[in-house]
PDB file of C-alpha atoms in Angstrom:
ATOM      1  CA  UNK A1196      34.831 -16.384  50.501  1.00 55.00           C
ATOM      2  CA  UNK A1197      33.818 -19.860  49.914  1.00 70.00           C
ATOM      3  CA  UNK A1198      32.223 -20.780  46.529  1.00 73.00           C
ATOM      4  CA  UNK A1199      29.416 -22.802  48.215  1.00 80.00           C
ATOM      5  CA  UNK A1200      28.425 -19.573  50.126  1.00 80.00           C
ATOM      6  CA  UNK A1201      28.225 -17.580  46.902  1.00 81.00           C
ATOM      7  CA  UNK A1202      26.253 -20.375  45.249  1.00 85.00           C
ATOM      8  CA  UNK A1203      23.864 -20.568  48.194  1.00 84.00           C
ATOM      9  CA  UNK A1204      23.381 -16.741  48.196  1.00 85.00           C
ATOM     10  CA  UNK A1205      22.613 -16.798  44.480  1.00 85.00           C
ATOM     11  CA  UNK A1206      20.124 -19.609  44.935  1.00 87.00           C
ATOM     12  CA  UNK A1207      18.375 -17.715  47.706  1.00 86.00           C
ATOM     13  CA  UNK A1208      18.281 -14.522  45.611  1.00 83.00           C
ATOM     14  CA  UNK A1209      16.993 -16.449  42.605  1.00 84.00           C
ATOM     15  CA  UNK A1210      14.232 -18.056  44.755  1.00 86.00           C
ATOM     16  CA  UNK A1211      13.140 -14.820  46.257  1.00 83.00           C
ATOM     17  CA  UNK A1212      13.070 -13.176  42.835  1.00 78.00           C
ATOM     18  CA  UNK A1213      11.031 -16.050  41.362  1.00 79.00           C
ATOM     19  CA  UNK A1214       8.436 -15.843  44.156  1.00 77.00           C
ATOM     20  CA  UNK A1215       8.069 -12.042  43.825  1.00 77.00           C
ATOM     21  CA  UNK A1216       7.644 -12.029  40.035  1.00 75.00           C
ATOM     22  CA  UNK A1217       5.131 -14.926  40.070  1.00 72.00           C
ATOM     23  CA  UNK A1218       2.717 -12.692  41.945  1.00 71.00           C
ATOM     24  CA  UNK A1219       2.933  -9.855  39.373  1.00 72.00           C
ATOM     25  CA  UNK A1220       0.167  -9.973  36.819  1.00 72.00           C
ATOM     26  CA  UNK A1221       0.285  -8.014  33.669  1.00 69.00           C
ATOM     27  CA  UNK A1222      -2.963  -6.474  32.440  1.00 74.00           C
ATOM     28  CA  UNK A1223      -4.324  -8.241  29.440  1.00 71.00           C
ATOM     29  CA  UNK A1224      -7.022  -6.912  27.120  1.00 73.00           C
ATOM     30  CA  UNK A1225      -8.920  -9.382  25.043  1.00 73.00           C
ATOM     31  CA  UNK A1226     -12.059  -9.103  23.032  1.00 76.00           C
ATOM     32  CA  UNK A1227     -14.165 -11.394  20.922  1.00 79.00           C
ATOM     33  CA  UNK A1228     -13.464 -11.145  17.225  1.00 74.00           C
ATOM     34  CA  UNK A1229     -16.689 -11.631  15.276  1.00 82.00           C
ATOM     35  CA  UNK A1230     -17.041 -12.944  11.726  1.00 85.00           C
ATOM     36  CA  UNK A1231     -17.833  -9.604  10.031  1.00 84.00           C
ATOM     37  CA  UNK A1232     -14.662  -8.123  11.544  1.00 81.00           C
ATOM     38  CA  UNK A1233     -12.577 -10.980  10.136  1.00 81.00           C
ATOM     39  CA  UNK A1234     -14.319 -10.692   6.705  1.00 84.00           C
ATOM     40  CA  UNK A1235     -13.642  -6.939   6.698  1.00 82.00           C
ATOM     41  CA  UNK A1236      -9.959  -7.551   7.448  1.00 82.00           C
ATOM     42  CA  UNK A1237      -9.751 -10.192   4.706  1.00 85.00           C
ATOM     43  CA  UNK A1238     -11.488  -7.873   2.228  1.00 84.00           C
ATOM     44  CA  UNK A1239      -9.210  -5.030   3.108  1.00 83.00           C
ATOM     45  CA  UNK A1240      -6.145  -7.285   2.518  1.00 85.00           C
ATOM     46  CA  UNK A1241      -7.568  -8.454  -0.861  1.00 84.00           C
ATOM     47  CA  UNK A1242      -8.086  -4.769  -1.859  1.00 81.00           C
ATOM     48  CA  UNK A1243      -4.448  -3.992  -0.964  1.00 82.00           C
ATOM     49  CA  UNK A1244      -3.300  -6.945  -2.996  1.00 84.00           C
ATOM     50  CA  UNK A1245      -5.350  -5.735  -6.005  1.00 80.00           C
ATOM     51  CA  UNK A1246      -3.726  -2.288  -5.781  1.00 77.00           C
ATOM     52  CA  UNK A1247      -0.306  -3.822  -5.377  1.00 80.00           C
ATOM     53  CA  UNK A1248      -0.831  -5.965  -8.513  1.00 81.00           C
ATOM     54  CA  UNK A1249      -1.870  -2.932 -10.501  1.00 76.00           C
ATOM     55  CA  UNK A1250       1.081  -0.937  -9.234  1.00 76.00           C
ATOM     56  CA  UNK A1251       3.491  -3.796 -10.056  1.00 79.00           C
ATOM     57  CA  UNK A1252       2.899  -3.317 -13.803  1.00 79.00           C
ATOM     58  CA  UNK A1253       5.936  -2.042 -15.608  1.00 81.00           C
ATOM     59  CA  UNK A1254       4.229   1.016 -17.142  1.00 78.00           C
ATOM     60  CA  UNK A1255       2.729   2.106 -13.840  1.00 75.00           C
ATOM     61  CA  UNK A1256       6.104   1.623 -12.046  1.00 78.00           C
ATOM     62  CA  UNK A1257       7.859   3.708 -14.724  1.00 79.00           C
ATOM     63  CA  UNK A1258       5.293   6.428 -14.489  1.00 78.00           C
ATOM     64  CA  UNK A1259       5.579   6.524 -10.663  1.00 75.00           C
ATOM     65  CA  UNK A1260       9.357   6.589 -10.898  1.00 80.00           C
ATOM     66  CA  UNK A1261       8.990   9.530 -13.275  1.00 80.00           C
ATOM     67  CA  UNK A1262       7.101  11.365 -10.466  1.00 76.00           C
ATOM     68  CA  UNK A1263       9.828  10.487  -7.963  1.00 77.00           C
ATOM     69  CA  UNK A1264       8.067   7.722  -6.050  1.00 74.00           C
ATOM     70  CA  UNK A1265      10.320   4.749  -5.174  1.00 77.00           C
ATOM     71  CA  UNK A1266       8.881   1.257  -5.155  1.00 76.00           C
ATOM     72  CA  UNK A1267       9.734   0.857  -1.448  1.00 78.00           C
ATOM     73  CA  UNK A1268       7.810   4.089  -0.705  1.00 76.00           C
ATOM     74  CA  UNK A1269       4.902   2.828  -2.794  1.00 76.00           C
ATOM     75  CA  UNK A1270       4.565  -0.356  -0.716  1.00 77.00           C
ATOM     76  CA  UNK A1271       4.741   1.577   2.512  1.00 77.00           C
ATOM     77  CA  UNK A1272       2.111   3.993   1.223  1.00 75.00           C
ATOM     78  CA  UNK A1273      -0.230   1.120   0.169  1.00 77.00           C
ATOM     79  CA  UNK A1274       0.144  -0.465   3.628  1.00 77.00           C
ATOM     80  CA  UNK A1275      -0.724   2.782   5.376  1.00 77.00           C
ATOM     81  CA  UNK A1276      -3.951   3.420   3.384  1.00 74.00           C
ATOM     82  CA  UNK A1277      -7.180   3.382   5.442  1.00 77.00           C
ATOM     83  CA  UNK A1278     -10.131   1.478   4.203  1.00 78.00           C
ATOM     84  CA  UNK A1279     -11.863   4.477   2.790  1.00 78.00           C
ATOM     85  CA  UNK A1280      -8.721   5.660   0.995  1.00 77.00           C
ATOM     86  CA  UNK A1281      -8.253   2.138  -0.442  1.00 75.00           C
ATOM     87  CA  UNK A1282     -11.788   1.933  -1.693  1.00 77.00           C
ATOM     88  CA  UNK A1283     -11.473   5.382  -3.238  1.00 78.00           C
ATOM     89  CA  UNK A1284      -8.222   4.484  -5.020  1.00 75.00           C
ATOM     90  CA  UNK A1285      -9.628   1.215  -6.231  1.00 73.00           C
ATOM     91  CA  UNK A1286     -12.732   2.841  -7.553  1.00 75.00           C
ATOM     92  CA  UNK A1287     -10.750   5.489  -9.345  1.00 74.00           C
ATOM     93  CA  UNK A1288      -8.553   2.840 -10.993  1.00 69.00           C
ATOM     94  CA  UNK A1289     -11.547   0.708 -11.892  1.00 69.00           C
ATOM     95  CA  UNK A1290     -13.277   3.646 -13.564  1.00 71.00           C
ATOM     96  CA  UNK A1291     -10.358   4.711 -15.767  1.00 64.00           C
ATOM     97  CA  UNK A1292     -10.799   3.644 -19.384  1.00 62.00           C
ATOM     98  CA  UNK A1293      -8.129   1.367 -20.737  1.00 62.00           C
ATOM     99  CA  UNK A1294      -5.729   3.142 -23.093  1.00 59.00           C
ATOM    100  CA  UNK A1295      -7.715   6.386 -23.307  1.00 55.00           C
ATOM    101  CA  UNK A1296      -4.692   8.558 -22.758  1.00 62.00           C
ATOM    102  CA  UNK A1297      -2.952   7.632 -25.950  1.00 61.00           C
ATOM    103  CA  UNK A1298      -6.065   7.507 -28.075  1.00 62.00           C
ATOM    104  CA  UNK A1299      -7.104  10.911 -26.860  1.00 65.00           C
ATOM    105  CA  UNK A1300      -3.706  12.374 -27.737  1.00 65.00           C
ATOM    106  CA  UNK A1301      -3.703  10.860 -31.217  1.00 68.00           C
ATOM    107  CA  UNK A1302      -7.238  12.040 -31.915  1.00 68.00           C
ATOM    108  CA  UNK A1303      -6.421  15.542 -30.694  1.00 72.00           C
ATOM    109  CA  UNK A1304      -3.328  15.783 -32.955  1.00 71.00           C
ATOM    110  CA  UNK A1305      -5.257  14.596 -35.999  1.00 73.00           C
ATOM    111  CA  UNK A1306      -8.093  17.080 -35.223  1.00 70.00           C
ATOM    112  CA  UNK A1307      -5.562  19.887 -34.993  1.00 71.00           C
ATOM    113  CA  UNK A1308      -3.971  18.884 -38.292  1.00 68.00           C
ATOM    114  CA  UNK A1309      -7.368  18.778 -40.024  1.00 71.00           C
ATOM    115  CA  UNK A1310      -8.312  22.194 -38.593  1.00 68.00           C
ATOM    116  CA  UNK A1311      -4.979  23.759 -39.684  1.00 69.00           C
ATOM    117  CA  UNK A1312      -5.383  22.122 -43.116  1.00 69.00           C
ATOM    118  CA  UNK A1313      -8.910  23.582 -43.557  1.00 71.00           C
ATOM    119  CA  UNK A1314      -7.740  27.051 -42.460  1.00 69.00           C
ATOM    120  CA  UNK A1315      -4.959  26.912 -44.972  1.00 72.00           C
ATOM    121  CA  UNK A1316      -2.119  27.270 -42.452  1.00 67.00           C
ATOM    122  CA  UNK A1317      -0.423  23.959 -43.437  1.00 66.00           C
ATOM    123  CA  UNK A1318      -0.321  21.568 -46.337  1.00 67.00           C
ATOM    124  CA  UNK A1319      -0.324  18.260 -44.468  1.00 59.00           C
ATOM    125  CA  UNK A1320      -3.047  16.678 -46.595  1.00 57.00           C
ATOM    126  CA  UNK A1321      -2.450  17.923 -50.168  1.00 66.00           C
ATOM    127  CA  UNK A1322      -5.559  16.197 -51.662  1.00 66.00           C
ATOM    128  CA  UNK A1323      -8.038  18.063 -49.405  1.00 57.00           C
TER     129      UNK A1323
END
């Protein structure tokens, strides 16, 4: 076989292939994106970032690691939240009082000590 024949056959095949694929049209779906839709997407992204910032705190990360949630899983879970789940999570986090867990525990322990002292079960406060 001659190299020019092979080259000519390849050129003919490439030309036929080019003409047949030019006529094929892929279906395309397009829609108009309105301003409220863009604003909703931007708001959703900002809410995700707020939750990420809160979850990036060291004490929150340590608590989540204690429950067995890895940081990579946490980011994937935040990304997969729907808008309603994200709003619910953010509202719950906003409504939590700051530092109430530790103060509640300390007050409960003091109350128990006072009650035990008044009942005479312990002698924690000798001047009472």
